[in-house]
JSON list of C-alpha atoms and ligand atoms in Angstrom, two decimals:
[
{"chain": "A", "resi": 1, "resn": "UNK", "atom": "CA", "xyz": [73.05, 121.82, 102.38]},
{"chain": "A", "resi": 2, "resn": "UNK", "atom": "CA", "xyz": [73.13, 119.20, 105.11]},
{"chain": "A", "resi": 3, "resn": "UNK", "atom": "CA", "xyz": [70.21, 117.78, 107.20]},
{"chain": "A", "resi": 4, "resn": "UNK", "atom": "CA", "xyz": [71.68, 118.33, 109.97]},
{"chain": "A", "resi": 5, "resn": "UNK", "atom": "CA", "xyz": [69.71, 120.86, 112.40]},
{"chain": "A", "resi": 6, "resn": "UNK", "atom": "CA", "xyz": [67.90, 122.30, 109.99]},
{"chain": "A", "resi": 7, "resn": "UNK", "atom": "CA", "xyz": [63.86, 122.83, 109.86]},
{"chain": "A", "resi": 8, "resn": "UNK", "atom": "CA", "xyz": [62.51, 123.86, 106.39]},
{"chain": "A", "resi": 9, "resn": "UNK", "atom": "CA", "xyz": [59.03, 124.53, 106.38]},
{"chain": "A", "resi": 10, "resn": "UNK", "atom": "CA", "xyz": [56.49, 125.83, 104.09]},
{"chain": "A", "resi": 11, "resn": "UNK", "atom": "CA", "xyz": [52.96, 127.29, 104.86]},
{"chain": "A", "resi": 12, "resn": "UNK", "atom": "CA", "xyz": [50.23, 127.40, 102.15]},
{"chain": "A", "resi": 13, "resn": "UNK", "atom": "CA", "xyz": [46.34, 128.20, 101.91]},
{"chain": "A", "resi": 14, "resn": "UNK", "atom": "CA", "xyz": [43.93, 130.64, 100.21]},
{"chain": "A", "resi": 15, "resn": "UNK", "atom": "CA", "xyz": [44.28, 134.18, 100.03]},
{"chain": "A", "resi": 16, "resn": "UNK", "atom": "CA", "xyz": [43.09, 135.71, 103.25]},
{"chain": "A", "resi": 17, "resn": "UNK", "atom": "CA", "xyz": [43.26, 132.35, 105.37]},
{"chain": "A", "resi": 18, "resn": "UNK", "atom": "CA", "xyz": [45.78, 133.98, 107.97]},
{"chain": "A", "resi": 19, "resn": "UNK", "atom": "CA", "xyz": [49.43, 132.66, 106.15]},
{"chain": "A", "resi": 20, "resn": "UNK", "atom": "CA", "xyz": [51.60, 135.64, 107.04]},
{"chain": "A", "resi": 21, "resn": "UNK", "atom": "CA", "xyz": [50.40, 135.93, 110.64]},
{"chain": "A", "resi": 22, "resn": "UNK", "atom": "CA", "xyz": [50.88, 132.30, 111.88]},
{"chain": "A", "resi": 23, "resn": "UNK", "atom": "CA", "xyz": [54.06, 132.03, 109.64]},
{"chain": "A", "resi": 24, "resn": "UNK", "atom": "CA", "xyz": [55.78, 134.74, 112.31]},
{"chain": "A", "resi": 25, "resn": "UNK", "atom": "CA", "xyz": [54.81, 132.55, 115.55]},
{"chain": "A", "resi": 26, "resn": "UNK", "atom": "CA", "xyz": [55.96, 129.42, 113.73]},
{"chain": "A", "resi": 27, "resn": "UNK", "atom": "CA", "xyz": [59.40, 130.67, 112.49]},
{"chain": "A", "resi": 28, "resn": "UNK", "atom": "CA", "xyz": [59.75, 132.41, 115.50]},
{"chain": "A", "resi": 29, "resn": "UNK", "atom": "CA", "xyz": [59.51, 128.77, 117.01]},
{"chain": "A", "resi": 30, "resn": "UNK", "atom": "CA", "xyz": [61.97, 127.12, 115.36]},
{"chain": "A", "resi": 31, "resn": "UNK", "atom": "CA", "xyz": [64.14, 129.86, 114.93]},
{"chain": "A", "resi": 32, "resn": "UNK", "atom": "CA", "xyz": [63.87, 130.01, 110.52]},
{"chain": "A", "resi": 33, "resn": "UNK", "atom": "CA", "xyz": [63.41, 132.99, 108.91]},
{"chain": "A", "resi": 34, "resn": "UNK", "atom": "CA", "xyz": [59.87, 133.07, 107.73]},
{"chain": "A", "resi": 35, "resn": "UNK", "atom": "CA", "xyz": [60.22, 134.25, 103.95]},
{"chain": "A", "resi": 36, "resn": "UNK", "atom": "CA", "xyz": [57.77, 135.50, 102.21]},
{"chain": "A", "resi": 37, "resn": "UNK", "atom": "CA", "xyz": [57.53, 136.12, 98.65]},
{"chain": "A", "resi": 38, "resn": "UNK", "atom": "CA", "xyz": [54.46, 138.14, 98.28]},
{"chain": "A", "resi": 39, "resn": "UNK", "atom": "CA", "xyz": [56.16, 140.83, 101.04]},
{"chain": "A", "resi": 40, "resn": "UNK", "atom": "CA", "xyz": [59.02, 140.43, 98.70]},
{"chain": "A", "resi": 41, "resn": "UNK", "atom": "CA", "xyz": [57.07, 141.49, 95.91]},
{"chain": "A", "resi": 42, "resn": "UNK", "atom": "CA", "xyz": [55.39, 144.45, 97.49]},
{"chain": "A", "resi": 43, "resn": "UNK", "atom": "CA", "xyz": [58.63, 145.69, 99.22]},
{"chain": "A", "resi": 44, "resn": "UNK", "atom": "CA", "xyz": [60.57, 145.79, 95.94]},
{"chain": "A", "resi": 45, "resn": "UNK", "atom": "CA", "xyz": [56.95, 147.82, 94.41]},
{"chain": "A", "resi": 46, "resn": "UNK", "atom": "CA", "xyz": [57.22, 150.24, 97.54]},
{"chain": "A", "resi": 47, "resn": "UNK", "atom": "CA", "xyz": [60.58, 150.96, 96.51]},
{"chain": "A", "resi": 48, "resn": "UNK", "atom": "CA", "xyz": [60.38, 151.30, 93.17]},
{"chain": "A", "resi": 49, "resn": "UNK", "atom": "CA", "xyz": [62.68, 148.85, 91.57]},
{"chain": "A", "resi": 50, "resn": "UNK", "atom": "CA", "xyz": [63.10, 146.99, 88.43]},
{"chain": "A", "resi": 51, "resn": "UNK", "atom": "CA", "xyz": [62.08, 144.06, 90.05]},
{"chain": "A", "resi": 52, "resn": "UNK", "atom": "CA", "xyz": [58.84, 146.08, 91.77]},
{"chain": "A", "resi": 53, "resn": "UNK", "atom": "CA", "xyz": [58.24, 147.67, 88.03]},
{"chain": "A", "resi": 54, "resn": "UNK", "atom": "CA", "xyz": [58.37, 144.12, 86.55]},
{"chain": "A", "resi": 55, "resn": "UNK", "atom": "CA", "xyz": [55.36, 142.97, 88.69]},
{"chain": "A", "resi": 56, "resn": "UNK", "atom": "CA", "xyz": [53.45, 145.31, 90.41]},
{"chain": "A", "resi": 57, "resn": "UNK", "atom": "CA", "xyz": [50.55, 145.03, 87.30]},
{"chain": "A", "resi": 58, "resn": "UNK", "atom": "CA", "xyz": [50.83, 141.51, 87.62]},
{"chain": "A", "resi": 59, "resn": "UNK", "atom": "CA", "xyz": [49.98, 141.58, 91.54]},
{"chain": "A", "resi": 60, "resn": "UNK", "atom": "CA", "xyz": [47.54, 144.27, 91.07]},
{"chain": "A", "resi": 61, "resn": "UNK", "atom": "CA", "xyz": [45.28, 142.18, 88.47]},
{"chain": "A", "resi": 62, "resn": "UNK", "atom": "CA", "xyz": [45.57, 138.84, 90.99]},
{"chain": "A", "resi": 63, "resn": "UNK", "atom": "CA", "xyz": [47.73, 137.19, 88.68]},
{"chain": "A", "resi": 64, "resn": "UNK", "atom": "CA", "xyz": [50.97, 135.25, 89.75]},
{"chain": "A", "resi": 65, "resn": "UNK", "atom": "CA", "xyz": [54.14, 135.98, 88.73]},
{"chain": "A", "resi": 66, "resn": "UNK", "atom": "CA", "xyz": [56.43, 134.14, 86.62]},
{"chain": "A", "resi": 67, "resn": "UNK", "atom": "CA", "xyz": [57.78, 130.30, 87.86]},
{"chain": "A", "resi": 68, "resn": "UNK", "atom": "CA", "xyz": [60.84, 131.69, 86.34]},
{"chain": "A", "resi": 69, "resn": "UNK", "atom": "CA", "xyz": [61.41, 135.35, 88.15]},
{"chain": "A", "resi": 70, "resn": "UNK", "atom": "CA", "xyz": [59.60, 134.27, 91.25]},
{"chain": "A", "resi": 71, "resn": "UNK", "atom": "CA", "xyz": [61.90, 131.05, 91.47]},
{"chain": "A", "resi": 72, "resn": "UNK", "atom": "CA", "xyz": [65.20, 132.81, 90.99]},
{"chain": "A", "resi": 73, "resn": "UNK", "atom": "CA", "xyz": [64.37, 135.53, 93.97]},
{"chain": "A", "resi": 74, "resn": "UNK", "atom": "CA", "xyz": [63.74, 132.52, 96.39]},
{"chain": "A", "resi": 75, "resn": "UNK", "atom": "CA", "xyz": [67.03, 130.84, 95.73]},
{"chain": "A", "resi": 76, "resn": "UNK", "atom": "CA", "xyz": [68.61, 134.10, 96.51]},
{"chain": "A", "resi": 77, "resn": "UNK", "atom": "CA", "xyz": [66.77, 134.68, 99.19]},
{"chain": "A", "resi": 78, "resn": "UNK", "atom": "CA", "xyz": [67.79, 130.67, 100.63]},
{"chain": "A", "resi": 79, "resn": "UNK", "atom": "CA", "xyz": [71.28, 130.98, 99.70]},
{"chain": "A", "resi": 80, "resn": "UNK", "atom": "CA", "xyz": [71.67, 134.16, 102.56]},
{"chain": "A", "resi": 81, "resn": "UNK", "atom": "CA", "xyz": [73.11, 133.22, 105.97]},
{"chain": "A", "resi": 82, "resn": "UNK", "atom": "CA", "xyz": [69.87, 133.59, 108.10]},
{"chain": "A", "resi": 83, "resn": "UNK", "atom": "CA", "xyz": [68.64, 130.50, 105.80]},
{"chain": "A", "resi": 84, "resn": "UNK", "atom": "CA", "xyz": [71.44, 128.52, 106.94]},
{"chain": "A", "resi": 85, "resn": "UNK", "atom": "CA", "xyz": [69.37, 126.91, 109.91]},
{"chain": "A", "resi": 86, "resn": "UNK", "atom": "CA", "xyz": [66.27, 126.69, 107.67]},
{"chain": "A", "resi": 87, "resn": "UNK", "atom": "CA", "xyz": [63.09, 128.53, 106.63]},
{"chain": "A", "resi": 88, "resn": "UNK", "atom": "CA", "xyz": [59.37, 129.07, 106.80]},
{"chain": "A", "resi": 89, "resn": "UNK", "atom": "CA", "xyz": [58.36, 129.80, 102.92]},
{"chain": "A", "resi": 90, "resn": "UNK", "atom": "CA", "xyz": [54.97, 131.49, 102.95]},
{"chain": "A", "resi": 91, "resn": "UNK", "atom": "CA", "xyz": [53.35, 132.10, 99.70]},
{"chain": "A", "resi": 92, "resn": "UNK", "atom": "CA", "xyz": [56.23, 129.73, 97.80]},
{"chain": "A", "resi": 93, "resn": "UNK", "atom": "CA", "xyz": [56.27, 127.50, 96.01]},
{"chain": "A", "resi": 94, "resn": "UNK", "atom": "CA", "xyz": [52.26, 128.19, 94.51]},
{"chain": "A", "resi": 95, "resn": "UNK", "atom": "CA", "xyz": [52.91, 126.34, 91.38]},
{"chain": "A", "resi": 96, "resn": "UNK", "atom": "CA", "xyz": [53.78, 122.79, 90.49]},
{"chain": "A", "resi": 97, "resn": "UNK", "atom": "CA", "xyz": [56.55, 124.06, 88.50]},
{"chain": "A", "resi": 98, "resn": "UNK", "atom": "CA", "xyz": [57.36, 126.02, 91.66]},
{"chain": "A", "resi": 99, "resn": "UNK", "atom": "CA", "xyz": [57.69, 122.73, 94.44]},
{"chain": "A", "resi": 100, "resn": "UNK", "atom": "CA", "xyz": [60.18, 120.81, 91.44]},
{"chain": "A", "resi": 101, "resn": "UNK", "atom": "CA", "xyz": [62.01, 124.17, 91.41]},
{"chain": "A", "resi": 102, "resn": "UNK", "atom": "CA", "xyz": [62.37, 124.31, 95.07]},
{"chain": "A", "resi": 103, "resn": "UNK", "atom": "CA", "xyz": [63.33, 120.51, 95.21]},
{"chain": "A", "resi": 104, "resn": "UNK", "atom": "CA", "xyz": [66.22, 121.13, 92.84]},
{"chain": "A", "resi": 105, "resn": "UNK", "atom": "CA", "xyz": [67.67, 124.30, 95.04]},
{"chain": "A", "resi": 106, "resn": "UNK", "atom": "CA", "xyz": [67.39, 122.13, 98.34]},
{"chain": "A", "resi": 107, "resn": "UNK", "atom": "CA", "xyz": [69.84, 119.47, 96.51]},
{"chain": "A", "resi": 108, "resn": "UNK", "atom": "CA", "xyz": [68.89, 116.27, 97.95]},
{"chain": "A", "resi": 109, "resn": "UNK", "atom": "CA", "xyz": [67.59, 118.05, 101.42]},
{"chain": "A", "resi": 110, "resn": "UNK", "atom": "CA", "xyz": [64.00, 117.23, 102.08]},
{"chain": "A", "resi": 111, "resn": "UNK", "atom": "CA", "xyz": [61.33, 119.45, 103.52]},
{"chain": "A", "resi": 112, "resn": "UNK", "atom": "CA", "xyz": [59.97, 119.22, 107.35]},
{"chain": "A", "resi": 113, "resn": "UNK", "atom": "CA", "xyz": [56.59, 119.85, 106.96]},
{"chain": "A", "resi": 114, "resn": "UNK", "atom": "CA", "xyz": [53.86, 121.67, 104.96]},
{"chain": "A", "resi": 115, "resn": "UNK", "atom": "CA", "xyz": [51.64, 123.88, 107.29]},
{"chain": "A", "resi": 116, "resn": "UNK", "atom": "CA", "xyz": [48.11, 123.94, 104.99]},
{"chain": "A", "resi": 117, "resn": "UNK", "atom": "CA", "xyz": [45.63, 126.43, 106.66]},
{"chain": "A", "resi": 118, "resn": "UNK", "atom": "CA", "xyz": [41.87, 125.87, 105.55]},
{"chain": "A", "resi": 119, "resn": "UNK", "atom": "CA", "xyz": [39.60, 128.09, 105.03]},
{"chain": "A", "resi": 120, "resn": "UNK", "atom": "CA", "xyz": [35.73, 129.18, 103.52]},
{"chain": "A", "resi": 121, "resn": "UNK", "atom": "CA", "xyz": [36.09, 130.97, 100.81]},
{"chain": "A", "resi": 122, "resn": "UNK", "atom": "CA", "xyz": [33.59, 133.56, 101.54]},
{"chain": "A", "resi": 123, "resn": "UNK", "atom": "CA", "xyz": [35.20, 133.50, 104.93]},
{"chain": "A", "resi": 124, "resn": "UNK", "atom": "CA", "xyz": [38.09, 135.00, 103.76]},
{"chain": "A", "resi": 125, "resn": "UNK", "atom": "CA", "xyz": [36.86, 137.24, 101.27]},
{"chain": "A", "resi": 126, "resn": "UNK", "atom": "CA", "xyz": [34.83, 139.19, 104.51]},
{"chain": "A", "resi": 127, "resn": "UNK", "atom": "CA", "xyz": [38.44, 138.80, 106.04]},
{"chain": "A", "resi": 128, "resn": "UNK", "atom": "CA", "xyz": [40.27, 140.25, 103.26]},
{"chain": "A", "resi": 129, "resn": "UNK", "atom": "CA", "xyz": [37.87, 142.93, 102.61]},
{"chain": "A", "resi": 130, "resn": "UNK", "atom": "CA", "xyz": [38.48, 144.22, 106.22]},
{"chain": "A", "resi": 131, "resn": "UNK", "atom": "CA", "xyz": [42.13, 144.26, 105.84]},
{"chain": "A", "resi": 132, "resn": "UNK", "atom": "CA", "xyz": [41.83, 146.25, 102.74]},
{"chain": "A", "resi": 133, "resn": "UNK", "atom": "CA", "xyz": [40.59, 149.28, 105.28]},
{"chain": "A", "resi": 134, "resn": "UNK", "atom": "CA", "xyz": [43.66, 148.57, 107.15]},
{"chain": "A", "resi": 135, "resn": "UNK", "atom": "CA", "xyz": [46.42, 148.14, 105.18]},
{"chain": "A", "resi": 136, "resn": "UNK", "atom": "CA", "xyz": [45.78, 149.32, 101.80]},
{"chain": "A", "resi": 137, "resn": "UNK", "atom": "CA", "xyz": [46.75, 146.72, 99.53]},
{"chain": "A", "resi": 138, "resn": "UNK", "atom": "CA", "xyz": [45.61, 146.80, 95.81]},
{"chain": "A", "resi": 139, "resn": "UNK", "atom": "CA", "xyz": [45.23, 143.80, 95.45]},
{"chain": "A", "resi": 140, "resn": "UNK", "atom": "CA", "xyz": [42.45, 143.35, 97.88]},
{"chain": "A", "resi": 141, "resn": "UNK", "atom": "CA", "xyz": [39.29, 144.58, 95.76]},
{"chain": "A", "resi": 142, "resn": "UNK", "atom": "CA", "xyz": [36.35, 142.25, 95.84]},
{"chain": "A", "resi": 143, "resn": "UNK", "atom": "CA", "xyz": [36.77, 141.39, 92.26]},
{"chain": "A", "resi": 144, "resn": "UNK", "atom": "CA", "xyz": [41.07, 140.63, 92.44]},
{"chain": "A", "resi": 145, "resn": "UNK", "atom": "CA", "xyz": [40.47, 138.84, 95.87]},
{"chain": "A", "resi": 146, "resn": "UNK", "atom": "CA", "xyz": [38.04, 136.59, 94.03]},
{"chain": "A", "resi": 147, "resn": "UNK", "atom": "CA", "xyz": [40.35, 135.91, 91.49]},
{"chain": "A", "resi": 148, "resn": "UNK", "atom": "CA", "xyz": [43.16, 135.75, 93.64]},
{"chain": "A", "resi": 149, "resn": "UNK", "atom": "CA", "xyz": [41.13, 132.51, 94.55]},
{"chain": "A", "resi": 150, "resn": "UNK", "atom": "CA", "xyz": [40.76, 131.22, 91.53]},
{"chain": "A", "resi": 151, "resn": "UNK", "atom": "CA", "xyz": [44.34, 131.30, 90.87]},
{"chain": "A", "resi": 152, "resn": "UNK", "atom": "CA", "xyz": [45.12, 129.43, 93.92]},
{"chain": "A", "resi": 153, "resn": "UNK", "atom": "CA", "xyz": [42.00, 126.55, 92.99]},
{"chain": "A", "resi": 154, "resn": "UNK", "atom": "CA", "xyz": [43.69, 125.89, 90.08]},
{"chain": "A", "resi": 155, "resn": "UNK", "atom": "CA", "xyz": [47.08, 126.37, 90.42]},
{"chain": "A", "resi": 156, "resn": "UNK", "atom": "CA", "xyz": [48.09, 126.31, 94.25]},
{"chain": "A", "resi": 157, "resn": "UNK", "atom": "CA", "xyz": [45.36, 123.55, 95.74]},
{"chain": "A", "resi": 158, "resn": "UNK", "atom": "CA", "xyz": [46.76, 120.70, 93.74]},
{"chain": "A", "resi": 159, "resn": "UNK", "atom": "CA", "xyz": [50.01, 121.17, 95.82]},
{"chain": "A", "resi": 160, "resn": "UNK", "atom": "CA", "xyz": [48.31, 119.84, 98.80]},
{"chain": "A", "resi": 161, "resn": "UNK", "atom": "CA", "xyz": [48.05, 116.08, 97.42]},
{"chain": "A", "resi": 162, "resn": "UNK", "atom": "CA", "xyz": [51.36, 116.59, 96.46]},
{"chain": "A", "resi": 163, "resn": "UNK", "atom": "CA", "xyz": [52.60, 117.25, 100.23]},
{"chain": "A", "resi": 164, "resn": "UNK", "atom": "CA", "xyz": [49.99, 114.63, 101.48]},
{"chain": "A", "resi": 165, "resn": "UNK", "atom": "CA", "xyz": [51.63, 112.27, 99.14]},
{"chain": "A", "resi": 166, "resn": "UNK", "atom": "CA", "xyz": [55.17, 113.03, 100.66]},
{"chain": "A", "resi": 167, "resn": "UNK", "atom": "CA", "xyz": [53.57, 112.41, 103.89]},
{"chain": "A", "resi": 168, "resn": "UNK", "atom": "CA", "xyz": [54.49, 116.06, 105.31]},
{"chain": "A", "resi": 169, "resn": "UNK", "atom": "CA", "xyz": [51.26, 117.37, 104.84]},
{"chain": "A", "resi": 170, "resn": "UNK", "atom": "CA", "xyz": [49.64, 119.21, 108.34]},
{"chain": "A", "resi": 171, "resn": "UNK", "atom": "CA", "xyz": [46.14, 120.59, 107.98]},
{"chain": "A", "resi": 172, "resn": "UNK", "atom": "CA", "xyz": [44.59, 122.97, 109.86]},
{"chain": "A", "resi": 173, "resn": "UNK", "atom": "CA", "xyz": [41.32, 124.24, 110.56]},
{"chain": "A", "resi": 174, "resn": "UNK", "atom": "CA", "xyz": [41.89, 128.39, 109.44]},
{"chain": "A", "resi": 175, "resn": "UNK", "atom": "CA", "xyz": [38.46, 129.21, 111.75]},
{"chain": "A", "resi": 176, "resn": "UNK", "atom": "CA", "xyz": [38.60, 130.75, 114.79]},
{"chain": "A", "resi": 177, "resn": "UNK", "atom": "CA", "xyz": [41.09, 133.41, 116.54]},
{"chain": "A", "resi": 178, "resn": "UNK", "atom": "CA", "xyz": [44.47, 133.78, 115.77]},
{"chain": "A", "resi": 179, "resn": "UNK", "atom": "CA", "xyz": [45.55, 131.90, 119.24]},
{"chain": "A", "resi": 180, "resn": "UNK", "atom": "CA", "xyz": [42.84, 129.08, 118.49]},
{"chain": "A", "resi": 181, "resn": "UNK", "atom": "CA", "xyz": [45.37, 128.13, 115.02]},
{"chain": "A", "resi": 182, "resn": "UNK", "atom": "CA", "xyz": [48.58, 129.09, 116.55]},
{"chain": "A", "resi": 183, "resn": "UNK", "atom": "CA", "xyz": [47.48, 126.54, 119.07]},
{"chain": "A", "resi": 184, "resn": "UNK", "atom": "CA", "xyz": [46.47, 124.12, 116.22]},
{"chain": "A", "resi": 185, "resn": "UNK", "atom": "CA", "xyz": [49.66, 124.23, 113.99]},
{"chain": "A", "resi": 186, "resn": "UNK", "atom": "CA", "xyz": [51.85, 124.37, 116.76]},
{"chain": "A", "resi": 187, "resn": "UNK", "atom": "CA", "xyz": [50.18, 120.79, 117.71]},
{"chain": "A", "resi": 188, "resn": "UNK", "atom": "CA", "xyz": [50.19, 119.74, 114.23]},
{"chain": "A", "resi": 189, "resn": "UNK", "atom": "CA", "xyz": [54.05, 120.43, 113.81]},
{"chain": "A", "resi": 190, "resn": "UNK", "atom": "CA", "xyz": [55.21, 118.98, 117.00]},
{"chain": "A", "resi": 191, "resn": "UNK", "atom": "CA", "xyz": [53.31, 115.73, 116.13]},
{"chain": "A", "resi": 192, "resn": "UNK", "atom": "CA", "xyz": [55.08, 115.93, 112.44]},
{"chain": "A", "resi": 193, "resn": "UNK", "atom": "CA", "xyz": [58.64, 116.81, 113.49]},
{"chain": "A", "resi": 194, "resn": "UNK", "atom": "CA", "xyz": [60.72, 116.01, 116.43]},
{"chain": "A", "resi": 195, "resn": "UNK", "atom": "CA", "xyz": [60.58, 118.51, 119.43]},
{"chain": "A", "resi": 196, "resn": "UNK", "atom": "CA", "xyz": [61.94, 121.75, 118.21]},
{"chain": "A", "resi": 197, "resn": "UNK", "atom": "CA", "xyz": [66.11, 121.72, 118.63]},
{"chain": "A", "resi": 198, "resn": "UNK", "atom": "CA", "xyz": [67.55, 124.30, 121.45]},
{"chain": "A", "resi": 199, "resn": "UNK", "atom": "CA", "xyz": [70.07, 127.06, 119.46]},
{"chain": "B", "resi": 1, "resn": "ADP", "atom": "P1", "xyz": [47.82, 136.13, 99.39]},
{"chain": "B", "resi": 1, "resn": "ADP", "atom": "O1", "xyz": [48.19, 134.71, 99.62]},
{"chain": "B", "resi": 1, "resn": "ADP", "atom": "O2", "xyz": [46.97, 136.72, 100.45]},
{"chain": "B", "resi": 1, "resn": "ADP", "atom": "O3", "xyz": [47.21, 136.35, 98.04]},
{"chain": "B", "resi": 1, "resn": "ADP", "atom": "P2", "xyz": [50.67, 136.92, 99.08]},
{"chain": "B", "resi": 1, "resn": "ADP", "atom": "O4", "xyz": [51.32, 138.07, 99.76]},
{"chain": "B", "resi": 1, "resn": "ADP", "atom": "O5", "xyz": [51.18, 135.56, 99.39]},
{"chain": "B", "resi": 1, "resn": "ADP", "atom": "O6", "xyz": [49.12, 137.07, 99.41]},
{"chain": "B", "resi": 1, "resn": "ADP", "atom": "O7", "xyz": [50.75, 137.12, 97.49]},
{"chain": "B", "resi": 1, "resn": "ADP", "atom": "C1", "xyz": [50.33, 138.31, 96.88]},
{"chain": "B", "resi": 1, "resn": "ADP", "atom": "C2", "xyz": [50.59, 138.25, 95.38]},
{"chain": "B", "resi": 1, "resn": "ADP", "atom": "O8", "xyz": [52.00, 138.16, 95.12]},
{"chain": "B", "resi": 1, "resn": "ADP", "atom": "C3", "xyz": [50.00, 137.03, 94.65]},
{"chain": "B", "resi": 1, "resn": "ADP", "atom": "O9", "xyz": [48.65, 137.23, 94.30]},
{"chain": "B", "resi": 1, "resn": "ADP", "atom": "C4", "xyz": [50.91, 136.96, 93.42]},
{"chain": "B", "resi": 1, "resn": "ADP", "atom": "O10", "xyz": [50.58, 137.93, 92.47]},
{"chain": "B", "resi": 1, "resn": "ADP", "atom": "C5", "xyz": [52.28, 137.32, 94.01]},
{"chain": "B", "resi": 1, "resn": "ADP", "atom": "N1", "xyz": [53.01, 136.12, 94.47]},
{"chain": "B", "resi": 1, "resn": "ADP", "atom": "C6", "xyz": [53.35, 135.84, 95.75]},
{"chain": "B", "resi": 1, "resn": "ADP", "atom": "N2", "xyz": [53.99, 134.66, 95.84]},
{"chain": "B", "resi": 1, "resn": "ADP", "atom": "C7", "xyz": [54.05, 134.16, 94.57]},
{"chain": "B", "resi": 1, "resn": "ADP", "atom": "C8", "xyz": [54.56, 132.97, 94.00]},
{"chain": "B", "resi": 1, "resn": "ADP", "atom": "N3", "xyz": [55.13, 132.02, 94.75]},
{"chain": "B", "resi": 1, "resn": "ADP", "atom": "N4", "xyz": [54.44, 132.80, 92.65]},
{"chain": "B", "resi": 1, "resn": "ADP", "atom": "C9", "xyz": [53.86, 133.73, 91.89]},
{"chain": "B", "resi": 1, "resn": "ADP", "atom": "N5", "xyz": [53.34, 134.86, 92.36]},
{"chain": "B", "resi": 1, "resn": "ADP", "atom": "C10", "xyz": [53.43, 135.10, 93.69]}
]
């Protein structure tokens, strides 16, 4: 991969805190495909494939998936044309194992900028709970969202030192309507990166 004209992005933060809906404004913005790996997960349980079989339990009890399996779907997923100008990962890499994995498929190439979006826990439990009505997703019971949050305090949050340390850390306040944070992260990048490239 070359470094030319390319904007690879990543956008992390607790369950609940809003990922999947800024991730489509931002990639929309810079014209990446935002990937994410949950949806990739739940698409392959909706349609009932090995893959799906393999870890719908896992997703259902909170847990994460395997570095390993989880890993080899996102550099298949990068290595498709649409990546070619870049990405938005949402939901990847959640483990430290994850980020060296990523590092080795990007060869050399170095990431843009880490969108972090922070957020109250209890916040986004009420938030979560809510879009359990709506969309039906088994893993949003009280008791798997809570855990869901554990997972990411142990496993996920450590990343964001990590990304700080690289310097391509941008934090965001996760309060307030989803225009108030588009507004925020959309400041927050254009500060980080050049102005977005014309295709
Ligand atoms: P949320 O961030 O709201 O929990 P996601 O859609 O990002 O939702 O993830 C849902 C579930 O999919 C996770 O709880 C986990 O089981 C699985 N998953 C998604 N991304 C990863 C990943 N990078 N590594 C391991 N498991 C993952």
């Amino acid at each position: 991969m070359t470094d030319t004209q390319t904007t690879r992005l990543l956008i992390i933060g607790p369950p609940g805190a809003g990922k999947g809906t800024q991730a489509a404004a931002i990639a929309e913005r810079y014209g990446v495909p935002a990937i994410s790996t949950g949806d990739i997960f739940r698409a392959n349980i909706k349609g009932g494939t090995e893959l799906g079989k393999r870890v719908q339990e896992i997703i259902e009890r909170g847990e994460l998936v395997p570095d390993s399996l989880t890993n080899e779907i996102v550099q298949d997923r990068l290595t498709q044309p649409d990546a070619a100008p870049g990405f938005l990962l949402d939901g990847y890499p959640r483990t430290v194992d994850q980020v060296h994995a990523l590092d080795g498929m990007l060869d050399g190439a170095s990431l843009d900028a880490v969108v972090l979006i922070e957020a109250d826990a209890d916040a986004v439990v009420a938030r979560l709970l809510k879009r359990a009505e709506i969309e039906g997703r088994a893993d949003d019971t009280e008791e798997v969202i809570r855990h869901r949050q554990e997972v990411y305090a142990q496993q996920t949050a450590p990343l964001i030192e990590l990304f700080s340390d690289r310097g391509i850390l941008v934090a965001v306040d996760g309060l307030g309507s989803v225009e108030e944070v588009a507004a925020r992260i959309a400041a927050g990048l254009e500060a980080k990166l050049a102005a977005p490239v014309e295709r």
